[in-house]
Amino acid sequence: MTMDVDEARQIRSSAELNVGDEIEAWHNGKLFHRGPVTQTVTGVDLFWILDARTGTRRLIDAEALVILRPAAAGPAKAPSRAPIHKSTHTSTQPSHMPLFQAPGLAG
């Protein structure tokens, strides 16, 4: 039985994390947050990270997002939920977007 690469990287509970572990938080195939764990609250499956993009602390809900350990090398890649289709169109959207954003603020 072969294990999918994303399954090997996936964190299913904050109990699997230690302070200092690097994580990526994904939602609907998009990377929302990345950074080191600063604190865990295992009783409610939450943890804090220091967001690499903004430099601010973020409270992450391990049940609401797909949490992955970063790939060893290379650019970030969306967790595989469906076949990947290559496109010649390049996106102008930033790779990091807040989970909730007012429609008028979307770029």
PDB file of C-alpha atoms in Angstrom:
ATOM      1  CA  MET A   1       0.000   0.000   0.000  1.00  0.00           C
ATOM      2  CA  THR A   2       1.461   3.376  -1.020  1.00  0.00           C
ATOM      3  CA  MET A   3       0.784   6.423   1.082  1.00  0.00           C
ATOM      4  CA  ASP A   4      -0.012   9.672  -0.695  1.00  0.00           C
ATOM      5  CA  VAL A   5       2.672  12.315  -0.130  1.00  0.00           C
ATOM      6  CA  ASP A   6       0.112  14.770   1.270  1.00  0.00           C
ATOM      7  CA  GLU A   7      -1.183  12.146   3.708  1.00  0.00           C
ATOM      8  CA  ALA A   8       2.336  11.670   5.060  1.00  0.00           C
ATOM      9  CA  ARG A   9       2.649  15.452   5.568  1.00  0.00           C
ATOM     10  CA  GLN A  10      -0.876  16.000   6.963  1.00  0.00           C
ATOM     11  CA  ILE A  11      -1.425  16.956  10.609  1.00  0.00           C
ATOM     12  CA  ARG A  12      -4.759  15.663  11.907  1.00  0.00           C
ATOM     13  CA  SER A  13      -4.580  17.040  15.451  1.00  0.00           C
ATOM     14  CA  SER A  14      -2.704  19.779  17.279  1.00  0.00           C
ATOM     15  CA  ALA A  15      -1.436  17.007  19.592  1.00  0.00           C
ATOM     16  CA  GLU A  16       0.925  16.017  16.724  1.00  0.00           C
ATOM     17  CA  LEU A  17       2.624  19.434  16.859  1.00  0.00           C
ATOM     18  CA  ASN A  18       5.432  20.868  18.950  1.00  0.00           C
ATOM     19  CA  VAL A  19       6.443  24.493  19.418  1.00  0.00           C
ATOM     20  CA  GLY A  20       8.773  25.388  16.542  1.00  0.00           C
ATOM     21  CA  ASP A  21       7.259  22.961  13.996  1.00  0.00           C
ATOM     22  CA  GLU A  22       6.708  24.589  10.585  1.00  0.00           C
ATOM     23  CA  ILE A  23       3.196  24.174   9.161  1.00  0.00           C
ATOM     24  CA  GLU A  24       1.089  25.219   6.189  1.00  0.00           C
ATOM     25  CA  ALA A  25      -2.668  25.827   6.589  1.00  0.00           C
ATOM     26  CA  TRP A  26      -4.722  25.170   3.416  1.00  0.00           C
ATOM     27  CA  HIS A  27      -8.405  25.684   2.573  1.00  0.00           C
ATOM     28  CA  ASN A  28     -10.064  24.719  -0.723  1.00  0.00           C
ATOM     29  CA  GLY A  29      -6.681  24.087  -2.339  1.00  0.00           C
ATOM     30  CA  LYS A  30      -5.250  27.505  -1.404  1.00  0.00           C
ATOM     31  CA  LEU A  31      -2.451  28.244   1.027  1.00  0.00           C
ATOM     32  CA  PHE A  32      -3.709  30.662   3.684  1.00  0.00           C
ATOM     33  CA  HIS A  33      -1.056  30.591   6.409  1.00  0.00           C
ATOM     34  CA  ARG A  34       2.477  29.300   6.851  1.00  0.00           C
ATOM     35  CA  GLY A  35       4.846  29.559   9.780  1.00  0.00           C
ATOM     36  CA  PRO A  36       6.235  28.058  12.971  1.00  0.00           C
ATOM     37  CA  VAL A  37       3.983  26.834  15.787  1.00  0.00           C
ATOM     38  CA  THR A  38       4.284  29.098  18.841  1.00  0.00           C
ATOM     39  CA  GLN A  39       1.726  27.481  21.186  1.00  0.00           C
ATOM     40  CA  THR A  40      -0.684  24.520  21.176  1.00  0.00           C
ATOM     41  CA  VAL A  41      -4.027  24.070  22.938  1.00  0.00           C
ATOM     42  CA  THR A  42      -4.600  20.346  22.453  1.00  0.00           C
ATOM     43  CA  GLY A  43      -7.804  20.174  24.507  1.00  0.00           C
ATOM     44  CA  VAL A  44      -9.697  22.106  21.820  1.00  0.00           C
ATOM     45  CA  ASP A  45      -7.428  21.223  18.843  1.00  0.00           C
ATOM     46  CA  LEU A  46      -6.223  24.793  18.272  1.00  0.00           C
ATOM     47  CA  PHE A  47      -2.720  26.184  17.931  1.00  0.00           C
ATOM     48  CA  TRP A  48      -0.960  29.483  17.303  1.00  0.00           C
ATOM     49  CA  ILE A  49       1.588  30.160  14.567  1.00  0.00           C
ATOM     50  CA  LEU A  50       3.716  33.161  13.652  1.00  0.00           C
ATOM     51  CA  ASP A  51       2.494  33.862  10.108  1.00  0.00           C
ATOM     52  CA  ALA A  52       5.495  34.080   7.761  1.00  0.00           C
ATOM     53  CA  ARG A  53       3.731  36.511   5.411  1.00  0.00           C
ATOM     54  CA  THR A  54       2.420  39.051   7.922  1.00  0.00           C
ATOM     55  CA  GLY A  55       4.645  38.478  10.962  1.00  0.00           C
ATOM     56  CA  THR A  56       1.546  38.289  13.176  1.00  0.00           C
ATOM     57  CA  ARG A  57       0.246  35.502  15.391  1.00  0.00           C
ATOM     58  CA  ARG A  58      -2.589  33.438  13.914  1.00  0.00           C
ATOM     59  CA  LEU A  59      -4.914  31.092  15.759  1.00  0.00           C
ATOM     60  CA  ILE A  60      -5.319  27.966  13.619  1.00  0.00           C
ATOM     61  CA  ASP A  61      -8.193  25.490  13.938  1.00  0.00           C
ATOM     62  CA  ALA A  62      -6.886  22.052  12.952  1.00  0.00           C
ATOM     63  CA  GLU A  63     -10.443  20.867  12.232  1.00  0.00           C
ATOM     64  CA  ALA A  64     -11.329  23.749   9.877  1.00  0.00           C
ATOM     65  CA  LEU A  65      -8.191  23.745   7.700  1.00  0.00           C
ATOM     66  CA  VAL A  66      -5.939  21.161   6.078  1.00  0.00           C
ATOM     67  CA  ILE A  67      -2.690  21.365   8.041  1.00  0.00           C
ATOM     68  CA  LEU A  68       0.474  20.099   6.353  1.00  0.00           C
ATOM     69  CA  ARG A  69       4.139  19.974   7.178  1.00  0.00           C
ATOM     70  CA  PRO A  70       5.960  21.907   4.422  1.00  0.00           C
ATOM     71  CA  ALA A  71       7.470  19.908   1.576  1.00  0.00           C
ATOM     72  CA  ALA A  72      11.205  19.325   1.949  1.00  0.00           C
ATOM     73  CA  ALA A  73      12.157  21.389  -1.109  1.00  0.00           C
ATOM     74  CA  GLY A  74      10.568  23.305  -3.952  1.00  0.00           C
ATOM     75  CA  PRO A  75       7.588  25.672  -4.115  1.00  0.00           C
ATOM     76  CA  ALA A  76       4.408  25.168  -2.109  1.00  0.00           C
ATOM     77  CA  LYS A  77       1.857  22.928  -3.794  1.00  0.00           C
ATOM     78  CA  ALA A  78      -1.847  22.595  -3.052  1.00  0.00           C
ATOM     79  CA  PRO A  79      -2.897  19.397  -1.265  1.00  0.00           C
ATOM     80  CA  SER A  80      -4.166  16.860  -3.787  1.00  0.00           C
ATOM     81  CA  ARG A  81      -7.945  16.634  -3.635  1.00  0.00           C
ATOM     82  CA  ALA A  82      -8.493  16.328  -7.385  1.00  0.00           C
ATOM     83  CA  PRO A  83      -6.327  15.792 -10.458  1.00  0.00           C
ATOM     84  CA  ILE A  84      -4.000  18.696 -11.167  1.00  0.00           C
ATOM     85  CA  HIS A  85      -4.583  20.468 -14.476  1.00  0.00           C
ATOM     86  CA  LYS A  86      -1.784  22.548 -15.966  1.00  0.00           C
ATOM     87  CA  SER A  87      -2.787  25.947 -17.335  1.00  0.00           C
ATOM     88  CA  THR A  88      -0.899  28.397 -19.519  1.00  0.00           C
ATOM     89  CA  HIS A  89      -2.715  31.267 -17.758  1.00  0.00           C
ATOM     90  CA  THR A  90      -0.681  32.787 -14.933  1.00  0.00           C
ATOM     91  CA  SER A  91      -2.613  33.985 -11.914  1.00  0.00           C
ATOM     92  CA  THR A  92      -2.148  37.499 -10.579  1.00  0.00           C
ATOM     93  CA  GLN A  93      -3.681  36.506  -7.237  1.00  0.00           C
ATOM     94  CA  PRO A  94      -1.313  36.369  -4.255  1.00  0.00           C
ATOM     95  CA  SER A  95      -0.582  32.881  -2.946  1.00  0.00           C
ATOM     96  CA  HIS A  96      -1.540  33.941   0.593  1.00  0.00           C
ATOM     97  CA  MET A  97      -5.050  35.306   1.092  1.00  0.00           C
ATOM     98  CA  PRO A  98      -6.938  35.694   4.357  1.00  0.00           C
ATOM     99  CA  LEU A  99      -9.548  33.048   5.079  1.00  0.00           C
ATOM    100  CA  PHE A 100     -12.288  35.660   5.317  1.00  0.00           C
ATOM    101  CA  GLN A 101     -12.126  38.798   3.194  1.00  0.00           C
ATOM    102  CA  ALA A 102     -14.783  41.395   2.381  1.00  0.00           C
ATOM    103  CA  PRO A 103     -15.837  41.117  -1.299  1.00  0.00           C
ATOM    104  CA  GLY A 104     -14.893  44.762  -1.978  1.00  0.00           C
ATOM    105  CA  LEU A 105     -11.310  44.102  -0.848  1.00  0.00           C
ATOM    106  CA  ALA A 106     -10.620  41.166  -3.168  1.00  0.00           C
ATOM    107  CA  GLY A 107      -7.948  42.012  -5.748  1.00  0.00           C
TER     108      GLY A 107
END
